[in-house]
Tab-separated table of C-alpha atoms and ligand atoms in Angstrom:
chain	number	residue	atom	x	y	z
A	107	ASN	CA	86.233	85.901	114.545
A	108	GLU	CA	85.970	83.441	111.443
A	109	LEU	CA	81.913	82.919	111.604
A	110	PRO	CA	81.247	85.914	108.929
A	111	GLU	CA	83.409	84.760	106.684
A	112	ILE	CA	82.910	81.377	106.808
A	113	GLN	CA	78.191	82.351	106.831
A	114	GLU	CA	79.501	84.205	103.379
A	115	PHE	CA	81.416	81.380	102.135
A	116	ILE	CA	78.464	78.917	102.524
A	117	ASP	CA	74.986	81.117	101.281
A	118	GLU	CA	77.806	82.305	97.672
A	119	ASN	CA	79.408	79.234	97.363
A	120	VAL	CA	76.926	76.123	99.114
A	121	LYS	CA	73.759	77.180	99.660
A	122	VAL	CA	74.156	78.828	96.700
A	123	GLU	CA	69.823	80.293	94.937
A	124	GLU	CA	69.219	76.263	96.461
A	125	GLY	CA	65.662	76.615	97.025
A	126	LYS	CA	63.483	74.960	98.154
A	127	SER	CA	63.201	71.601	96.640
A	128	GLU	CA	59.637	69.997	95.470
A	129	LEU	CA	60.541	66.712	97.683
A	130	PHE	CA	60.333	69.658	100.242
A	131	GLY	CA	57.886	68.449	103.461
A	132	VAL	CA	56.670	65.420	101.449
A	133	ALA	CA	58.401	62.996	104.510
A	134	GLU	CA	56.941	65.084	106.852
A	135	GLY	CA	56.210	64.121	110.975
A	136	LYS	CA	57.311	60.005	108.999
A	137	ASN	CA	60.093	58.124	111.167
A	138	VAL	CA	63.353	57.655	110.140
A	139	ILE	CA	64.798	54.682	109.426
A	140	PHE	CA	68.727	55.377	108.514
A	141	ILE	CA	70.879	52.217	108.556
A	142	ASN	CA	74.977	52.774	108.186
A	143	ALA	CA	75.733	50.066	106.086
A	144	GLU	CA	79.613	48.705	107.532
A	145	SER	CA	81.327	49.053	104.645
A	146	LEU	CA	79.398	48.914	101.284
A	147	GLN	CA	80.522	50.228	98.407
A	148	GLU	CA	78.816	50.420	94.961
A	149	PHE	CA	80.492	48.606	92.868
A	150	VAL	CA	78.279	45.401	94.479
A	151	ILE	CA	75.710	46.938	93.252
A	152	GLY	CA	73.049	45.473	90.564
A	153	ASN	CA	77.150	43.764	88.955
A	154	THR	CA	77.219	39.575	89.813
A	155	LEU	CA	79.983	37.292	90.648
A	156	HIS	CA	79.879	33.382	90.278
A	157	GLY	CA	76.322	34.293	87.524
A	158	GLU	CA	74.381	36.085	90.407
A	159	GLU	CA	73.794	38.938	91.177
A	160	ILE	CA	75.500	40.201	94.686
A	161	THR	CA	72.819	42.046	95.806
A	162	PRO	CA	69.169	40.541	94.880
A	163	PHE	CA	67.538	42.607	97.982
A	164	LEU	CA	68.970	45.962	97.211
A	165	ASN	CA	68.430	45.587	92.630
A	166	SER	CA	65.282	45.080	93.521
A	167	LEU	CA	64.814	48.414	96.001
A	168	ILE	CA	66.245	50.504	93.496
A	169	LYS	CA	63.821	48.617	90.557
A	170	ASP	CA	60.838	50.466	93.799
A	171	ASP	CA	59.131	53.202	92.448
A	172	ASP	CA	59.367	54.636	95.982
A	173	THR	CA	62.718	54.541	95.876
A	174	TYR	CA	65.479	57.537	94.932
A	175	TYR	CA	68.504	55.263	94.618
A	176	PHE	CA	71.560	57.479	94.280
A	177	GLU	CA	74.908	56.159	91.735
A	178	ASN	CA	77.181	58.752	92.113
A	179	PHE	CA	77.027	58.957	95.866
A	180	TYR	CA	80.776	59.756	97.343
A	181	GLU	CA	82.111	58.224	100.796
A	182	GLN	CA	84.562	61.576	102.796
A	183	THR	CA	85.583	59.624	105.673
A	184	GLY	CA	89.079	59.670	107.335
A	185	GLN	CA	90.988	57.971	109.626
A	186	GLY	CA	87.558	58.104	111.788
A	187	ASN	CA	85.206	55.853	109.662
A	188	THR	CA	82.143	54.716	110.304
A	189	SER	CA	81.897	57.545	113.320
A	190	ASP	CA	84.196	60.168	110.736
A	191	SER	CA	80.219	58.892	109.244
A	192	GLU	CA	78.412	59.888	111.044
A	193	PHE	CA	79.698	62.595	111.743
A	194	LEU	CA	79.491	63.615	108.233
A	195	VAL	CA	75.926	62.865	108.571
A	196	GLU	CA	74.766	64.475	111.573
A	197	ASN	CA	76.386	67.341	110.760
A	198	SER	CA	77.063	68.512	107.858
A	199	LEU	CA	80.204	68.786	109.154
A	200	HIS	CA	83.656	67.148	106.865
A	201	PRO	CA	85.398	64.724	110.039
A	202	LEU	CA	88.871	66.264	110.245
A	203	SER	CA	92.233	65.166	108.360
A	204	ARG	CA	93.673	63.129	110.840
A	205	GLY	CA	92.383	61.275	113.642
A	206	ALA	CA	88.718	60.622	114.599
A	207	VAL	CA	86.542	63.629	115.218
A	208	PHE	CA	85.003	61.482	117.538
A	209	PHE	CA	86.980	61.273	120.565
A	210	THR	CA	89.579	64.600	120.160
A	211	HIS	CA	85.789	66.505	120.001
A	212	GLY	CA	83.753	64.616	121.591
A	213	GLY	CA	82.718	67.641	123.823
A	214	ASN	CA	81.812	70.295	121.565
A	215	ASP	CA	78.764	72.497	120.860
A	216	TYR	CA	77.476	71.406	117.568
A	217	HIS	CA	73.845	71.573	116.018
A	218	ALA	CA	72.958	68.370	114.844
A	219	LEU	CA	70.113	66.645	113.530
A	220	PRO	CA	69.361	64.546	116.293
A	221	GLY	CA	68.769	67.894	118.343
A	222	ILE	CA	67.298	69.890	115.276
A	223	LEU	CA	64.409	66.702	114.898
A	224	GLU	CA	63.934	67.204	118.240
A	225	GLU	CA	62.362	70.472	118.887
A	226	LYS	CA	60.630	68.946	116.052
A	227	GLY	CA	59.033	66.282	118.380
A	228	TYR	CA	61.258	63.576	117.309
A	229	THR	CA	62.760	60.447	119.433
A	230	SER	CA	66.132	59.572	118.682
A	231	SER	CA	68.192	56.974	118.767
A	232	VAL	CA	71.483	55.009	117.986
A	233	LEU	CA	71.330	50.994	117.500
A	234	HIS	CA	74.735	49.305	117.595
A	235	ALA	CA	75.599	45.776	119.336
A	236	ASN	CA	79.253	46.940	120.257
A	237	ASN	CA	80.390	48.687	123.029
A	238	LYS	CA	79.254	52.007	123.937
A	239	SER	CA	82.486	53.184	124.279
A	240	PHE	CA	84.330	52.115	120.866
A	241	TRP	CA	85.143	55.384	118.727
A	242	ASN	CA	83.979	57.301	122.112
A	243	ARG	CA	80.194	57.420	120.776
A	244	GLU	CA	78.756	57.833	124.334
A	245	GLN	CA	80.093	61.397	124.363
A	246	MET	CA	79.610	62.278	120.741
A	247	TYR	CA	75.907	60.747	121.036
A	248	ASN	CA	75.401	62.998	123.899
A	249	SER	CA	77.414	66.209	122.460
A	250	MET	CA	75.151	66.051	119.299
A	251	GLU	CA	71.345	65.494	121.586
A	252	PHE	CA	70.874	61.101	120.448
A	253	ASP	CA	68.169	60.176	123.066
A	254	HIS	CA	68.859	56.575	123.709
A	255	PHE	CA	71.979	54.205	122.141
A	256	TYR	CA	71.482	50.373	121.998
A	257	GLY	CA	74.931	50.073	121.935
A	258	GLU	CA	75.648	46.236	123.233
A	259	GLU	CA	74.568	45.068	126.606
A	260	SER	CA	71.047	45.648	125.418
A	261	TYR	CA	71.387	42.241	123.226
A	262	GLU	CA	71.053	38.923	123.344
A	263	VAL	CA	74.135	37.645	122.228
A	264	THR	CA	75.105	34.316	122.088
A	265	GLU	CA	77.587	32.243	120.828
A	266	GLU	CA	75.058	30.820	118.040
A	267	ASN	CA	73.555	34.399	117.443
A	268	SER	CA	77.657	36.165	116.915
A	269	PHE	CA	81.021	35.803	114.825
A	270	GLY	CA	84.310	37.688	114.481
A	271	TRP	CA	82.941	41.402	115.273
A	272	GLY	CA	79.703	40.048	117.453
A	273	LEU	CA	75.911	39.877	117.255
A	274	LEU	CA	75.586	38.766	113.198
A	275	ASP	CA	73.257	41.367	111.518
A	276	LYS	CA	70.174	39.519	111.241
A	277	PRO	CA	69.256	39.138	114.547
A	278	PHE	CA	70.334	42.163	115.656
A	279	PHE	CA	67.540	43.938	112.681
A	280	GLU	CA	65.608	41.053	114.502
A	281	GLN	CA	66.524	42.139	118.322
A	282	SER	CA	66.022	46.050	117.569
A	283	MET	CA	62.444	45.664	116.580
A	284	LYS	CA	61.281	45.091	120.210
A	285	TYR	CA	63.176	48.168	121.292
A	286	LEU	CA	61.710	50.271	118.105
A	287	GLU	CA	58.332	49.569	118.050
A	288	SER	CA	58.983	51.144	121.495
A	289	MET	CA	59.988	54.156	120.648
A	290	GLU	CA	57.682	56.933	120.783
A	291	GLN	CA	57.383	58.341	117.064
A	292	PRO	CA	57.770	60.169	115.074
A	293	PHE	CA	61.363	57.922	115.782
A	294	TYR	CA	64.750	59.061	114.227
A	295	SER	CA	66.781	55.793	114.703
A	296	LYS	CA	69.866	55.027	113.303
A	297	PHE	CA	71.532	51.281	112.747
A	298	ILE	CA	74.593	50.335	112.638
A	299	THR	CA	75.723	47.259	110.633
A	300	LEU	CA	78.371	45.224	112.109
A	301	THR	CA	78.672	41.639	110.525
A	302	ASN	CA	80.508	42.958	106.788
A	303	HIS	CA	83.164	44.560	108.774
A	304	PHE	CA	87.009	43.771	107.892
A	305	PRO	CA	88.367	41.137	107.285
A	306	PHE	CA	84.417	39.536	106.507
A	307	ASP	CA	84.347	36.367	108.220
A	308	MET	CA	81.144	34.240	108.258
A	309	PRO	CA	79.915	31.645	109.367
A	310	ASP	CA	79.531	29.483	107.468
A	311	ASP	CA	75.561	28.454	107.637
A	312	GLU	CA	75.299	32.288	106.860
A	313	THR	CA	77.261	31.674	103.437
A	314	THR	CA	74.931	31.558	100.657
A	315	LEU	CA	76.915	32.931	98.100
A	316	GLU	CA	81.037	31.533	97.042
A	317	PRO	CA	83.626	33.808	97.983
A	318	TYR	CA	86.062	35.231	94.914
A	319	ASP	CA	88.556	33.618	93.379
A	320	SER	CA	91.191	36.486	93.450
A	321	ASN	CA	95.313	36.630	95.479
A	322	SER	CA	92.970	38.068	98.275
A	323	ASN	CA	91.183	36.876	100.154
A	324	THR	CA	89.349	40.237	101.611
A	325	LEU	CA	88.237	40.984	97.842
A	326	ASN	CA	86.939	37.472	98.202
A	327	LYS	CA	85.118	36.972	101.776
A	328	PHE	CA	83.773	40.750	100.837
A	329	PHE	CA	81.380	39.205	98.088
A	330	PRO	CA	78.875	36.506	100.631
A	331	ALA	CA	79.246	39.128	103.976
A	332	VAL	CA	78.053	41.857	101.700
A	333	ARG	CA	75.282	39.360	100.787
A	334	TYR	CA	74.964	38.479	103.771
A	335	MET	CA	74.478	42.392	104.566
A	336	ASP	CA	71.700	41.848	101.759
A	337	GLU	CA	69.648	38.732	103.041
A	338	ALA	CA	69.420	40.955	107.293
A	339	ILE	CA	68.594	43.339	105.277
A	340	GLU	CA	65.022	41.943	103.529
A	341	GLU	CA	64.445	40.830	106.936
A	342	PHE	CA	64.458	44.246	108.368
A	343	PHE	CA	61.792	45.483	105.537
A	344	GLY	CA	60.359	42.661	106.529
A	345	HIS	CA	59.906	43.213	110.318
A	346	LEU	CA	59.104	46.463	108.979
A	347	LYS	CA	56.371	45.664	107.707
A	348	GLU	CA	54.838	42.955	109.620
A	349	THR	CA	55.102	45.456	113.029
A	350	GLY	CA	52.542	48.220	110.480
A	351	LEU	CA	55.906	50.497	111.111
A	352	TYR	CA	57.111	51.017	107.303
A	353	GLU	CA	54.210	52.923	106.079
A	354	ASP	CA	54.756	55.326	108.272
A	355	SER	CA	58.582	55.848	107.582
A	356	VAL	CA	60.897	56.995	105.512
A	357	ILE	CA	63.870	54.273	105.167
A	358	VAL	CA	67.722	55.305	104.297
A	359	ILE	CA	70.402	52.941	103.142
A	360	MET	CA	73.454	53.962	102.942
A	361	GLY	CA	77.182	53.036	102.670
A	362	ASP	CA	79.388	54.128	105.226
A	363	HIS	CA	83.268	53.820	103.737
A	364	ILE	CA	84.601	51.519	101.360
A	365	GLY	CA	85.234	47.808	102.813
A	366	ILE	CA	88.371	46.402	100.310
A	367	SER	CA	90.808	49.445	99.984
A	368	ALA	CA	94.524	49.978	98.033
A	369	ASN	CA	96.407	47.372	99.280
A	370	HIS	CA	94.216	45.130	96.779
A	371	ASN	CA	93.603	46.824	93.802
A	372	LYS	CA	95.022	44.104	91.696
A	373	ALA	CA	92.089	41.632	93.188
A	374	MET	CA	89.544	44.561	92.361
A	375	ALA	CA	90.597	44.847	88.791
A	376	GLN	CA	90.503	41.299	87.880
A	377	TYR	CA	86.958	41.459	89.322
A	378	LEU	CA	86.163	44.884	87.786
A	379	ASP	CA	88.060	43.064	84.303
A	380	LYS	CA	90.837	45.847	84.602
A	381	GLU	CA	93.735	46.182	82.821
A	382	THR	CA	95.070	47.789	86.537
A	383	ILE	CA	93.424	50.733	89.126
A	384	THR	CA	94.003	53.678	87.338
A	385	PRO	CA	93.777	57.395	91.221
A	386	TYR	CA	90.513	58.321	88.449
A	387	ASP	CA	89.153	54.905	89.251
A	388	GLN	CA	90.449	54.560	93.044
A	389	VAL	CA	88.185	57.701	93.719
A	390	GLN	CA	85.503	56.950	91.570
A	391	LEU	CA	85.710	53.546	94.251
A	392	GLN	CA	84.538	55.750	97.030
A	393	ARG	CA	81.273	55.875	95.863
A	394	VAL	CA	78.988	54.449	97.843
A	395	PRO	CA	75.366	53.130	98.200
A	396	LEU	CA	72.354	55.825	99.354
A	397	PHE	CA	69.190	54.220	98.760
A	398	ILE	CA	66.431	57.081	100.069
A	399	HIS	CA	63.038	54.836	100.650
A	400	ILE	CA	59.680	56.349	100.963
A	401	PRO	CA	56.654	53.569	100.837
A	402	GLY	CA	53.596	54.696	99.236
A	403	HIS	CA	55.637	58.096	97.649
A	404	GLY	CA	55.768	55.814	93.455
A	405	GLU	CA	58.096	59.026	92.252
A	406	GLY	CA	61.471	56.950	92.928
A	407	GLU	CA	64.232	57.149	90.000
A	408	VAL	CA	67.833	56.574	89.795
A	409	VAL	CA	69.680	59.984	89.974
A	410	SER	CA	73.276	60.138	88.463
A	411	LYS	CA	74.420	63.517	90.325
A	412	VAL	CA	76.653	64.469	91.874
A	413	SER	CA	76.504	63.617	95.587
A	414	GLY	CA	78.025	62.647	99.377
A	415	GLN	CA	77.245	62.374	102.954
A	416	ILE	CA	77.704	66.166	103.333
A	417	ASP	CA	74.255	66.241	101.660
A	418	MET	CA	72.428	63.716	104.579
A	419	LYS	CA	71.150	66.123	107.287
A	420	PRO	CA	69.694	69.386	104.483
A	421	THR	CA	68.188	66.907	102.190
A	422	LEU	CA	66.477	64.642	105.525
A	423	MET	CA	65.672	68.210	106.980
A	424	SER	CA	64.241	69.198	103.176
A	425	LEU	CA	61.606	65.710	102.956
A	426	LEU	CA	60.899	65.754	106.904
A	427	GLY	CA	59.398	69.729	106.163
A	428	ILE	CA	62.218	71.568	108.500
A	429	GLU	CA	62.552	75.033	107.783
A	430	GLU	CA	66.353	75.503	108.252
A	431	ASP	CA	67.567	78.351	110.339
A	432	PRO	CA	68.348	81.729	109.092
A	433	ASN	CA	72.603	80.583	110.560
A	434	GLU	CA	72.703	77.531	109.662
A	435	ILE	CA	75.717	75.997	108.633
A	436	ARG	CA	76.142	73.402	106.429
A	437	PHE	CA	78.548	72.074	103.531
A	438	GLY	CA	76.266	69.577	102.361
A	439	ASN	CA	72.975	70.001	100.349
A	440	ASP	CA	69.587	68.809	100.071
A	441	LEU	CA	70.559	66.703	96.841
A	442	PHE	CA	66.717	67.595	95.408
A	443	ALA	CA	66.860	70.722	96.293
A	444	GLU	CA	67.914	72.372	92.117
A	445	GLU	CA	71.173	74.793	92.862
A	446	ARG	CA	73.817	73.002	94.556
A	447	LYS	CA	77.274	73.699	94.530
A	448	GLY	CA	77.555	71.226	92.252
A	449	TYR	CA	81.135	69.059	94.065
A	450	VAL	CA	81.970	67.023	96.699
A	451	ALA	CA	85.220	67.412	98.275
A	452	LEU	CA	86.750	64.162	99.871
A	453	ARG	CA	88.583	64.702	103.467
A	454	ASN	CA	91.707	64.597	100.963
A	455	GLY	CA	91.394	67.141	98.980
A	456	ASP	CA	90.419	65.827	96.672
A	457	PHE	CA	87.459	66.043	94.428
A	458	VAL	CA	84.434	64.753	92.473
A	459	SER	CA	82.587	67.821	90.312
A	460	GLU	CA	80.212	66.707	87.867
A	461	ASP	CA	82.596	67.186	84.801
A	462	TYR	CA	85.542	66.547	86.843
A	463	ILE	CA	87.648	64.138	88.718
A	464	SER	CA	90.362	66.412	90.380
A	465	THR	CA	92.808	63.387	92.188
A	466	ALA	CA	96.760	64.180	94.436
A	467	GLY	CA	95.976	67.590	91.678
A	468	VAL	CA	95.749	66.098	88.037
A	469	CYS	CA	91.929	66.905	86.464
A	470	TYR	CA	90.303	64.646	85.279
A	471	ASP	CA	86.667	64.150	83.374
A	472	ARG	CA	84.568	62.516	84.963
A	473	GLU	CA	82.952	60.919	82.630
A	474	THR	CA	85.932	59.416	80.269
A	475	GLY	CA	88.415	59.440	82.999
A	476	GLU	CA	90.628	61.119	80.561
A	477	GLU	CA	93.145	63.155	81.748
A	478	ILE	CA	93.017	66.831	81.404
A	479	GLU	CA	95.452	68.388	80.374
A	480	THR	CA	95.804	72.060	81.643
A	481	ASP	CA	97.371	75.366	80.440
A	482	LYS	CA	101.084	75.662	80.969
A	483	GLY	CA	101.574	79.550	80.980
A	484	ASP	CA	101.808	78.867	77.090
A	485	ALA	CA	103.298	82.361	76.275
A	486	ASP	CA	100.871	82.929	74.022
A	487	GLU	CA	98.176	81.958	76.647
A	488	SER	CA	99.127	84.616	78.751
A	489	ALA	CA	97.185	87.060	78.499
A	490	GLU	CA	93.700	84.440	79.366
A	491	SER	CA	95.577	82.921	81.827
A	492	SER	CA	98.089	85.193	84.388
A	493	SER	CA	98.625	82.396	86.607
A	494	GLY	CA	99.303	79.612	84.504
A	495	ASN	CA	99.475	76.301	85.240
A	496	GLU	CA	95.265	76.733	85.170
A	497	GLY	CA	92.508	74.234	83.837
A	498	PRO	CA	88.568	73.623	84.510
A	499	CYS	CA	90.382	71.627	88.069
A	500	THR	CA	91.672	75.098	89.927
A	501	SER	CA	88.659	77.310	90.738
A	502	ILE	CA	87.326	74.359	92.819
A	503	GLN	CA	89.834	73.058	93.832
A	504	GLU	CA	90.679	76.308	95.218
A	505	LYS	CA	86.943	76.157	96.872
A	506	VAL	CA	87.250	72.568	98.498
A	507	GLU	CA	90.673	73.595	99.993
A	508	LYS	CA	88.672	76.599	101.759
A	509	GLU	CA	85.777	74.460	101.920
A	510	LEU	CA	87.773	72.204	104.468
A	511	ALA	CA	90.168	74.533	106.008
A	512	TYR	CA	86.697	75.949	107.289
A	513	SER	CA	85.311	72.833	108.387
A	514	ASP	CA	88.480	72.308	110.922
A	515	ASN	CA	88.555	75.295	111.832
A	516	LEU	CA	84.940	75.410	113.074
A	517	VAL	CA	85.978	71.908	115.151
A	518	TYR	CA	89.143	73.391	116.143
A	519	GLY	CA	87.622	76.243	117.169
A	520	ASP	CA	84.583	74.731	119.042
A	521	LEU	CA	82.584	77.807	116.967
A	522	PHE	CA	79.543	76.980	117.720
A	523	ARG	CA	78.852	77.882	121.270
A	524	PHE	CA	79.455	81.740	119.886
A	525	ILE	CA	76.482	80.829	117.423
A	526	ASP	CA	72.827	82.303	118.000
A	527	PHE	CA	69.866	79.172	116.815
A	528	LYS	CA	66.883	81.554	116.880
A	529	THR	CA	65.052	78.429	116.496
A	530	GLU	CA	66.623	77.576	120.106
A	531	ASP	CA	64.914	78.145	122.871
A	532	GLY	CA	62.076	79.126	122.055
A	533	ASP	CA	63.055	82.059	120.281
A	534	GLU	CA	60.669	81.548	117.558
B	701	GP9	C1	81.915	49.133	115.678
B	701	GP9	C2	82.167	49.538	114.269
B	701	GP9	C3	82.569	49.871	112.780
B	701	GP9	O1	81.340	49.590	116.451
B	701	GP9	O2	80.740	50.818	113.960
B	701	GP9	O3	83.703	50.773	113.167
B	701	GP9	P1	84.091	50.241	111.619
B	701	GP9	O4	86.086	50.762	112.283
B	701	GP9	O5	84.354	50.259	110.635
B	701	GP9	O6	84.956	52.396	112.020
């Protein structure tokens, strides 16, 4: 039975002296509107193309006192793309190193956010204008105890309002309002956007930013598609304000995974005005935006600490004032807590800590991108370092490997079956 060992690792390395953050309960009883922003990467935020802001609305949101914006927030997905990001958010567990956990372990027991929120009187739903069976969502949403799933058939999709992957995001948000308005409150609703999806094709009459000019058609088209997403989210905020739902809700906007792969590095280097995209840059490009917008809060700021998608579940629980079960298994932290584990493990075994970035076994200074020389085991140093090859990344790397392995074992062994959550079944 590996569970005690996993619990011990979590107590010592993840929960540490976390305590309650000052923001615990600040959004108690509020609705949570979570926008899973398809392929939205951090490098476009605050940036320009042809002298124009790419994301004017999101940029204005950063300046809004009601917004916490996390500028060093990393996506941690594997081959399951969007579904992996959902898995990370709902469970604070890692997706798998191969395949998509939504497909391979959709029938497991989990202790996911929707089920926890249900015990606090929340109704949960997913809204996504795509085929319900894609990524085996139907089964996995049941396992994670979502109450409702509004898929493609819940929307009126016509030739005029769809393109590429299907219903465009603006009519998607507009048509979703009737479901949101009729939902029992408080609710937790996740909106998964679709238009800003590879290959980033857009109808001409919806394009308000000219494409980029490089050898990558994909990167070129990415910018106008991102601009459309920015406009769609702005319109959605407008709908929320018109219906009065805005004041009673916390609105989270999170990029789900990268949109531009390393295959487009030449064009990416051209856009970012770099000679080349180094392995260090590649990790930094795994940053996706995270906005936590709390209307009326007034104390928002730009947060620079290192964070990741695995932190969303404990963060949302804390904001909503939900006490954690003593047996809670999670690999993320409340983003507003003082003490945190201090690193973000990426699915391929790379990691980012406050001071270092490690990729393919090479350790870099996170601020400067300079490679850090490791001790190659000089005779002189053998008294201090018995193992040789030790550098500042070594001890974190060991934790990262353990964390990923423990998370995998929980999923492969369906180990949540064996955990007695005290808050379930009216035990408390
Ligand atoms: C499909 C949408 C996109 O339903 O969620 O998924 P992706 O291909 O990005 O994983």
